[in-house]
CSV table of C-alpha atoms in Angstrom, one decimal:
chain,number,residue,atom,x,y,z
A,1,MET,CA,139.6,44.7,158.4
A,2,LYS,CA,138.0,40.7,157.2
A,3,THR,CA,135.1,38.9,156.7
A,4,LYS,CA,134.3,35.7,156.5
A,5,THR,CA,136.2,32.9,157.6
A,6,VAL,CA,138.6,30.4,156.0
A,7,VAL,CA,137.7,26.6,155.3
A,8,TYR,CA,141.0,24.3,154.6
A,9,GLU,CA,140.1,20.1,154.0
A,10,MET,CA,143.2,18.8,157.1
A,11,ARG,CA,144.8,16.5,155.0
A,12,ARG,CA,147.8,14.1,155.5
A,13,ASP,CA,149.5,11.6,152.5
A,14,GLY,CA,148.4,8.5,154.1
A,15,TRP,CA,145.4,9.5,156.4
A,16,ARG,CA,142.3,7.8,154.2
A,17,ASP,CA,140.4,11.2,156.0
A,18,TYR,CA,140.3,14.3,156.7
A,19,PHE,CA,138.7,17.3,159.0
A,20,GLU,CA,137.5,20.6,158.1
A,21,LEU,CA,139.3,23.9,160.0
A,22,HIS,CA,137.1,27.0,159.7
A,23,VAL,CA,139.1,30.4,160.8
A,24,SER,CA,137.1,32.9,161.7
A,25,PRO,CA,138.3,36.2,162.5
A,26,THR,CA,136.7,36.6,165.4
A,27,ALA,CA,134.9,34.8,167.9
A,28,SER,CA,131.5,36.0,166.9
A,29,LEU,CA,131.7,35.6,163.9
A,30,MET,CA,133.1,32.3,164.1
A,31,ARG,CA,130.0,31.6,166.5
A,32,LYS,CA,128.1,32.6,163.3
A,33,HIS,CA,129.3,30.0,160.9
A,34,ALA,CA,129.2,28.2,163.8
A,35,GLU,CA,125.5,28.1,163.5
A,36,GLU,CA,124.3,28.3,160.6
A,37,ILE,CA,127.2,25.1,160.0
A,38,ALA,CA,125.0,24.0,162.4
A,39,ALA,CA,121.9,24.7,160.9
A,40,ARG,CA,122.3,23.6,158.0
A,41,ASP,CA,124.3,19.9,159.0
A,42,GLY,CA,120.9,19.5,161.4
A,43,TRP,CA,122.8,19.8,165.0
A,44,ALA,CA,122.7,21.5,167.7
A,45,VAL,CA,125.3,24.5,169.3
A,46,PRO,CA,126.1,23.7,172.9
A,47,ALA,CA,123.9,26.5,175.3
A,48,ASP,CA,125.9,26.5,178.1
A,49,GLY,CA,129.4,28.9,177.5
A,50,TRP,CA,128.5,29.7,174.1
A,51,SER,CA,128.2,32.6,174.3
A,52,ASP,CA,132.1,33.0,175.5
A,53,THR,CA,133.8,30.3,173.7
A,54,MET,CA,136.7,30.8,171.4
A,55,GLY,CA,136.9,27.4,169.7
A,56,MET,CA,135.1,24.7,168.6
A,57,VAL,CA,135.2,20.8,166.8
A,58,HIS,CA,131.4,19.5,166.2
A,59,PRO,CA,133.0,15.6,165.1
A,60,VAL,CA,130.7,14.8,162.3
A,61,LEU,CA,129.4,10.8,161.0
A,62,SER,CA,130.6,10.6,157.3
A,63,LEU,CA,131.6,7.9,155.4
A,64,ASP,CA,132.6,10.3,152.3
A,65,GLY,CA,133.6,13.8,154.3
A,66,PRO,CA,134.7,15.6,157.4
A,67,PHE,CA,135.2,13.3,160.8
A,68,ALA,CA,135.0,16.7,162.2
A,69,TYR,CA,133.9,20.5,161.9
A,70,LEU,CA,137.5,22.6,163.8
A,71,PHE,CA,135.9,25.4,163.8
A,72,LEU,CA,139.1,28.7,165.5
A,73,SER,CA,138.8,32.4,166.5
A,74,GLU,CA,142.0,35.0,165.0
A,75,GLU,CA,142.0,36.0,168.5
A,76,ALA,CA,142.2,33.1,169.5
A,77,LEU,CA,144.8,30.4,168.8
A,78,GLY,CA,147.5,30.3,171.4
A,79,VAL,CA,148.7,26.9,171.4
A,80,GLY,CA,146.2,26.3,174.5
A,81,VAL,CA,143.6,27.0,172.5
A,82,VAL,CA,144.7,25.2,169.3
A,83,ALA,CA,146.1,22.4,171.9
A,84,HIS,CA,142.7,21.8,173.2
A,85,GLU,CA,140.3,21.9,170.3
A,86,CYS,CA,142.5,19.9,168.5
A,87,LEU,CA,142.0,17.0,170.9
A,88,HIS,CA,139.0,17.1,170.9
A,89,VAL,CA,139.5,16.5,166.7
A,90,ALA,CA,141.7,13.6,167.9
A,91,THR,CA,139.7,11.9,170.0
A,92,SER,CA,136.2,12.3,167.4
A,93,ARG,CA,138.6,10.4,164.9
A,94,GLU,CA,139.0,8.0,167.3
A,95,ARG,CA,135.6,7.2,167.7
A,96,PHE,CA,134.3,7.5,164.0
A,97,VAL,CA,138.0,6.4,162.4
A,98,ASN,CA,138.6,4.4,163.9
A,99,ARG,CA,136.1,3.0,166.2
A,100,PHE,CA,138.2,2.8,168.8
A,101,GLY,CA,136.3,2.7,172.5
A,102,MET,CA,138.5,5.5,174.6
A,103,ASN,CA,139.8,2.5,176.5
A,104,TYR,CA,143.5,3.0,177.0
A,105,GLY,CA,143.6,0.6,179.6
A,106,GLY,CA,146.4,1.5,182.5
A,107,GLN,CA,149.7,1.2,180.3
A,108,ILE,CA,150.5,3.6,177.2
A,109,GLY,CA,149.8,1.6,175.0
A,110,GLU,CA,150.1,0.8,171.0
A,111,ASP,CA,146.2,2.6,170.9
A,112,GLU,CA,147.6,5.8,172.8
A,113,GLU,CA,150.8,5.7,171.1
A,114,ARG,CA,148.4,6.6,167.9
A,115,LEU,CA,146.0,8.9,169.9
A,116,ALA,CA,149.1,10.9,170.7
A,117,TYR,CA,150.5,10.8,167.2
A,118,PHE,CA,147.5,12.4,166.0
A,119,LEU,CA,147.3,15.1,168.3
A,120,THR,CA,150.3,15.8,166.7
A,121,SER,CA,150.1,15.6,163.9
A,122,ALA,CA,146.8,18.0,164.4
A,123,ILE,CA,148.7,20.8,166.6
A,124,ARG,CA,150.9,20.6,163.8
A,125,GLY,CA,148.8,20.2,160.9
A,126,VAL,CA,146.3,23.7,161.8
A,127,TYR,CA,150.2,25.8,162.7
A,128,ASN,CA,151.1,25.2,159.3
A,129,THR,CA,148.0,25.8,157.5
A,130,LEU,CA,147.6,29.2,159.6
A,131,TYR,CA,151.4,29.7,159.0
A,132,ASP,CA,150.5,29.3,155.1
A,133,HIS,CA,147.0,31.5,155.3
A,134,GLY,CA,147.9,34.4,156.8
A,135,HIS,CA,146.4,34.0,159.6
A,136,ILE,CA,149.2,34.4,162.6
A,137,ALA,CA,152.5,35.7,161.9
A,138,ARG,CA,155.9,32.8,161.0
A,139,GLY,CA,156.9,31.8,164.1
A,140,ASP,CA,159.8,29.2,164.4
A,141,SER,CA,159.0,25.8,162.3
A,142,MET,CA,156.5,23.4,163.8
A,143,GLY,CA,158.1,20.2,162.1
A,144,HIS,CA,156.4,18.3,159.9
A,145,ARG,CA,153.8,19.4,157.7
A,146,MET,CA,150.6,17.7,156.6
A,147,THR,CA,149.6,18.4,152.5
A,148,LYS,CA,147.5,21.1,151.9
A,149,GLY,CA,144.6,20.8,151.3
A,150,GLY,CA,143.1,24.6,149.8
A,151,LYS,CA,140.6,27.0,150.8
A,152,ARG,CA,136.9,26.7,150.3
């Protein structure tokens, strides 16, 4: 049985920024790992519902590091959890990289399209990484691939 969390830098050609994907074998190990990162970096995990958390994103205010940490458990790698958490990654990028105030207006415009394209790329990139590193079995192709960031 796997007992360690693996960390990947999620980068894509043309991006000046990246997020980290932390994949743990179990939800309890994922929560423990997130708590260790929180203690190291000086933030706190959420108190409400923490014992039931299956995935989580923490935004990072950094000029030279990742803009977010994405924590996932191999026990919960379904499209719903991954898409939900990738939306938090995408909104973290909007807030902290693009400095966008998250007011999209009444019509679909350029700002909302930027968010939608990034969300699509993030989901595909996460699934490609999960497939490539054996966290989940290879299914049908997810299309456009992110560049591999490698393990740390």
